[in-house]
Coordinates of C-alpha atoms in Angstrom, one line a residue:
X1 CA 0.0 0.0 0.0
X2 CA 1.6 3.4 -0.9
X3 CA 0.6 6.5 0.9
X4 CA -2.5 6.7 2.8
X5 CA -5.5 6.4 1.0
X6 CA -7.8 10.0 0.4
X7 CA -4.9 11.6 2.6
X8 CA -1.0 11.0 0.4
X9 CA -0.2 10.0 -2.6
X10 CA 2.8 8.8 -1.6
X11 CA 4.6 8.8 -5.2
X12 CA 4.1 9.8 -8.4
X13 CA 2.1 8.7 -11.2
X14 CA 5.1 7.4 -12.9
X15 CA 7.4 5.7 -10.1
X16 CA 3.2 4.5 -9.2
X17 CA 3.6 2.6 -13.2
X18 CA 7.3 1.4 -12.5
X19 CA 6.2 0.0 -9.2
X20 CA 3.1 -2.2 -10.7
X21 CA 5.4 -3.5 -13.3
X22 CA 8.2 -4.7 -11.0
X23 CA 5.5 -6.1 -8.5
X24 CA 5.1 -8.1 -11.3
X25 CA 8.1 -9.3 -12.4
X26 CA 8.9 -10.0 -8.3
X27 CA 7.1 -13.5 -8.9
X28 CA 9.6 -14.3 -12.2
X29 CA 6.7 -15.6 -14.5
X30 CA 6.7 -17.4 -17.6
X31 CA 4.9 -15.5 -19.0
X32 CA 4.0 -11.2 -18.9
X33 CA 1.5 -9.3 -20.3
X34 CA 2.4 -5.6 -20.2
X35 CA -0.4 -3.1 -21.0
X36 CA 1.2 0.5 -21.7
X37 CA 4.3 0.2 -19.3
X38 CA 5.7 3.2 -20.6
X39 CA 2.6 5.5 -20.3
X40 CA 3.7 8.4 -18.2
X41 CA 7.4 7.7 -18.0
X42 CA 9.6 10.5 -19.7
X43 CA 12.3 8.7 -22.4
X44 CA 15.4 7.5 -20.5
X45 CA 12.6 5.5 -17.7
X46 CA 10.9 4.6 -20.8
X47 CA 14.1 3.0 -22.3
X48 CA 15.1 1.5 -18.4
X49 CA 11.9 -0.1 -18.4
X50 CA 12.0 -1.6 -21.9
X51 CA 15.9 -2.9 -21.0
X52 CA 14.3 -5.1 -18.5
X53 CA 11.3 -6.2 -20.9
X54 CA 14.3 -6.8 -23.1
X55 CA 16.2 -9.0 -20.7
X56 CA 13.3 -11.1 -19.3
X57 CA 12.7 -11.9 -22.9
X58 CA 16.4 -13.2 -23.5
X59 CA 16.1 -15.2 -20.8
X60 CA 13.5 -17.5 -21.8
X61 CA 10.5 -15.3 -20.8
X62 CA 7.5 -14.3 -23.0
X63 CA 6.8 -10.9 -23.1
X64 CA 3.8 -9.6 -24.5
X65 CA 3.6 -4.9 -24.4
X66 CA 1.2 -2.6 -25.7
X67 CA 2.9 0.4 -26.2
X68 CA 2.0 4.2 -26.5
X69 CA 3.7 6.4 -28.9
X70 CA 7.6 4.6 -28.6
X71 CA 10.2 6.4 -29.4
X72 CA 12.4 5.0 -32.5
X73 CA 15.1 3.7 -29.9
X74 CA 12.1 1.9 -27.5
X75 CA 10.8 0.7 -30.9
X76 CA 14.0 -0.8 -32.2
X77 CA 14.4 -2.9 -29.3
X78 CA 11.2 -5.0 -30.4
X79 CA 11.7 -8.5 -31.7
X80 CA 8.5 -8.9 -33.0
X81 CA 5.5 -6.7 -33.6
X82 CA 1.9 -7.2 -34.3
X83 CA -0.1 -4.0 -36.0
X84 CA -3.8 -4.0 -35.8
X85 CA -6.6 -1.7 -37.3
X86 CA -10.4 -1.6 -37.4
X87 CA -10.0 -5.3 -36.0
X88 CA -8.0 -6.6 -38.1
X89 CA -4.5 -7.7 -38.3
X90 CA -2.4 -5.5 -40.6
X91 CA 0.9 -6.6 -39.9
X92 CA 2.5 -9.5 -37.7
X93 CA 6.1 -10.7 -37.7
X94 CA 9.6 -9.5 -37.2
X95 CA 10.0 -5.9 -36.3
X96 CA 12.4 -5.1 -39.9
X97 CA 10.1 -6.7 -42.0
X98 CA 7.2 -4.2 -41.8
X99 CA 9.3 -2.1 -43.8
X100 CA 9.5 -4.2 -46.1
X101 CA 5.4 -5.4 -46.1
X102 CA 4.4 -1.5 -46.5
X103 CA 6.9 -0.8 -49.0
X104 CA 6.2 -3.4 -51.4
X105 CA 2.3 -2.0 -50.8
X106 CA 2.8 1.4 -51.7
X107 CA 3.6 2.6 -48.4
X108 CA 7.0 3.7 -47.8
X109 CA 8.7 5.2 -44.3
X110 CA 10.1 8.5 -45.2
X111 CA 14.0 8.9 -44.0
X112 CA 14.9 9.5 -40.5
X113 CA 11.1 9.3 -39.2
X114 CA 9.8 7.1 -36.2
X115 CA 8.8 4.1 -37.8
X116 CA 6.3 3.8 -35.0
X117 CA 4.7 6.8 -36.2
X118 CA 4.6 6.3 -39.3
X119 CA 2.7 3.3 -38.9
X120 CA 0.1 4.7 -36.8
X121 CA -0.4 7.4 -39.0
X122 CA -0.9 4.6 -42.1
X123 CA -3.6 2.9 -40.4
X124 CA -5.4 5.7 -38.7
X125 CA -8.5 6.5 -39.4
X126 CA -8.7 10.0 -39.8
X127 CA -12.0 12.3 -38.9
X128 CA -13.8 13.3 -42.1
X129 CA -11.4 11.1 -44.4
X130 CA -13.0 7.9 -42.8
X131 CA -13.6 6.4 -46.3
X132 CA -10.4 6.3 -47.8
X133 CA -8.5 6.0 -44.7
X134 CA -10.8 2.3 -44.2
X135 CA -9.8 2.1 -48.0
X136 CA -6.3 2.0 -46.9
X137 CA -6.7 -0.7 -44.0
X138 CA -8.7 -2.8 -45.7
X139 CA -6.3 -3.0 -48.6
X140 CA -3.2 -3.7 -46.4
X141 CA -4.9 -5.9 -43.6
X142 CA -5.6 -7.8 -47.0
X143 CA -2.5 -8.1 -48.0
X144 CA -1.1 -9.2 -45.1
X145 CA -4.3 -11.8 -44.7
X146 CA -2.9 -13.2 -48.6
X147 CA 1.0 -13.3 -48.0
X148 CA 2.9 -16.4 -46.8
X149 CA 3.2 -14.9 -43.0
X150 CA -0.6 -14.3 -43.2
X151 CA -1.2 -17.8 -44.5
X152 CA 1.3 -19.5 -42.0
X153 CA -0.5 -18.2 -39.3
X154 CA -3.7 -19.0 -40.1
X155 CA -2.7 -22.1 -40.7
X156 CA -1.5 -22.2 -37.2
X157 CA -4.3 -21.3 -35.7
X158 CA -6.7 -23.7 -37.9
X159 CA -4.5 -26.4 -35.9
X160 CA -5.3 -24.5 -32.7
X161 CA -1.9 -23.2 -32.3
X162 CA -0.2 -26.6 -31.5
X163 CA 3.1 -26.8 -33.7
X164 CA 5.2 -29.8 -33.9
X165 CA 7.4 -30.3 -29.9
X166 CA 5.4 -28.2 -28.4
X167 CA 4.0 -31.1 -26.6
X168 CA 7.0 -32.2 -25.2
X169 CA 7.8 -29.0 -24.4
X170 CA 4.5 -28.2 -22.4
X171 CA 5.5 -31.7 -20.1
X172 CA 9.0 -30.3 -19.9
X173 CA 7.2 -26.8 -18.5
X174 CA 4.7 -29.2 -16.3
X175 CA 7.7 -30.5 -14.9
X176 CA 9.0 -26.9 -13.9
X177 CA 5.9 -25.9 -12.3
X178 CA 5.9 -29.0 -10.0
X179 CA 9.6 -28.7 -9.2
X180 CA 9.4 -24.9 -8.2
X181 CA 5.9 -24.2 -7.0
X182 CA 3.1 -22.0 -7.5
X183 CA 5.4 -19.0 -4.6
X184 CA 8.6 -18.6 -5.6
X185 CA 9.5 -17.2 -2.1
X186 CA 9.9 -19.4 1.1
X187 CA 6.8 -19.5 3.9
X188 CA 8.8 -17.5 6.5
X189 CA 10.2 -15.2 3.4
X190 CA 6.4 -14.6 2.7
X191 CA 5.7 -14.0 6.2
X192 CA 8.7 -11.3 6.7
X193 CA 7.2 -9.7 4.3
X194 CA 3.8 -9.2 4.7
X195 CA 4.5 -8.5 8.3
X196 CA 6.9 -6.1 7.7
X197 CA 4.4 -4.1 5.4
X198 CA 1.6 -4.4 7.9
X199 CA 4.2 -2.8 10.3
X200 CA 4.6 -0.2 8.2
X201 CA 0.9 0.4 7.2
X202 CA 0.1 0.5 11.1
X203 CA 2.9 2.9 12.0
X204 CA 1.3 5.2 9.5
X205 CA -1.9 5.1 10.9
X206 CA -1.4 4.8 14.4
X207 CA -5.1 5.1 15.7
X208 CA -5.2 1.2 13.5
X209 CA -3.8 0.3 16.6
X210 CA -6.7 1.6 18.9
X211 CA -9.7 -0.1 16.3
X212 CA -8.6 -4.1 15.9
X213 CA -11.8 -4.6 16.7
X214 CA -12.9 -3.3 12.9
X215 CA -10.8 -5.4 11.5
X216 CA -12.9 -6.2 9.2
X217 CA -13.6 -2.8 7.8
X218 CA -9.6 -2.6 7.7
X219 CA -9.5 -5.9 5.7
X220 CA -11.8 -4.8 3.1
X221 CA -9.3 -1.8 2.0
X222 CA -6.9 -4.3 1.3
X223 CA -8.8 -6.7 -0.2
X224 CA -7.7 -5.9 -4.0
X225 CA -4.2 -6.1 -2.5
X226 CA -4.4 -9.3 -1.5
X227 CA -6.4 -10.6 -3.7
X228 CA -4.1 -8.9 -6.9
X229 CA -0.9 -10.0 -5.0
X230 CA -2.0 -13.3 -3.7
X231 CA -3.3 -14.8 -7.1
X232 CA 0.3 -13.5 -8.5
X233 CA 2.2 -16.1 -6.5
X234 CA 3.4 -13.6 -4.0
X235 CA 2.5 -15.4 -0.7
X236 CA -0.1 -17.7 0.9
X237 CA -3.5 -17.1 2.4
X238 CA -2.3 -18.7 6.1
X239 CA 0.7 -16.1 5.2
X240 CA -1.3 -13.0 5.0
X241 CA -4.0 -14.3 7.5
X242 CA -0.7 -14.5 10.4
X243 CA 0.5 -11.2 9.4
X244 CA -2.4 -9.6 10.9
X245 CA -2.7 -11.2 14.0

């Protein structure tokens, strides 16, 4: 809990974003789904935060971002990238070939412009141009549908995504689960923890002290923390439940 509710903020809105995202990456999972982790962050956080994107994913990790506006250097450190429009799927592969794909369409990046930008302004769909600007998407989430990435992977996903290994590979990651555990912290780790941030919380609010008996009404403001944090792998219920005892 940061701050005091109604009262501090505690940080701001942008330490607030870093925070979430390495709360996340505390439990080292398999696999990450990043919505907008660079919202709010000014360029070199921006890049600091991508770096550790980066390195998760070249160490095994799968790491899935949404990202707003990227600067050329945040966007050059994309592996692959995935453009949609109206619904559709315009582009999906490796982050160079899009240059190619919209060139050979008509569509070329002008020199020493934010490829990220000039993708977004392609496939926008601009106010009281709406007909050719759908025109335009149409045409190239077509082309993409028709060429042999577009056909590979819907070919994939006719077979429901299940290429050749990959079942060996899911009883090799079956394996890894058992052998390491749903927590990837120790009980009395977990414990240490939580107890150590309900010191904290109480020394805050010192009055929290003087109302155990509402208890209750306390557990209830934290019950999206526990429940976010809890279904993350972070610790135990019996953990938590000791912690505020």
């Amino acid at each position: 809990m940061v701050g005091i509710p109604g009262r501090l903020k505690g940080i701001s809105g942008g330490e607030m974003k870093r925070l979430a995202f390495a709360c996340e990456v505390l439990t080292d999972p398999p696999l990450l789904f990043c919505d907008e982790p660079t919202s709010g962050l000014d360029s070199f956080m921006a890049q600091n935060v991508v770096g550790v994107m980066k390195a998760l994913a070249e160490k095994g990790k799968t790491i899935v971002a949404t990202i707003h506006q990227p600067s050329s250097e945040l966007y050059a450190m994309f592996d692959r990238l995935l453009l949609m429009a109206e619904g559709r799927t315009a582009y999906l592969g490796d982050v160079d070939g899009a240059f190619d794909f919209f060139n050979r369409h008509g569509y070329a990046c002008p020199p020493n412009f934010n490829p990220a930008d000039f993708f977004i302004h392609t496939l926008a769909i601009v106010p009281g141009d709406e007909e050719n600007c759908r025109k335009r998407v149409f045409e190239l989430c077509d082309a993409f549908e028709t060429s042999e990435d577009g056909l590979a992977i819907k070919d994939l996903a006719n077979r429901g995504g299940v290429e050749e290994g990959s079942s060996k590979l899911q009883s090799i990651d079956d394996e890894v689960v058992m052998k390491t555990g749903v927590y990837k912290a120790g009980w009395f780790a977990q414990l240490n923890a939580v107890v150590w941030r309900s010191f904290v919380s109480i020394s805050r609010e010192p009055l929290i002290l003087k109302v155990r008996l509402f208890q209750t009404v306390v557990f209830c403001q934290e019950l999206p923390i526990f429940l976010r944090e809890h279904f993350n792998g972070m610790y135990r219920v019996d953990v938590y439940f000791l912690s505020k005892m």
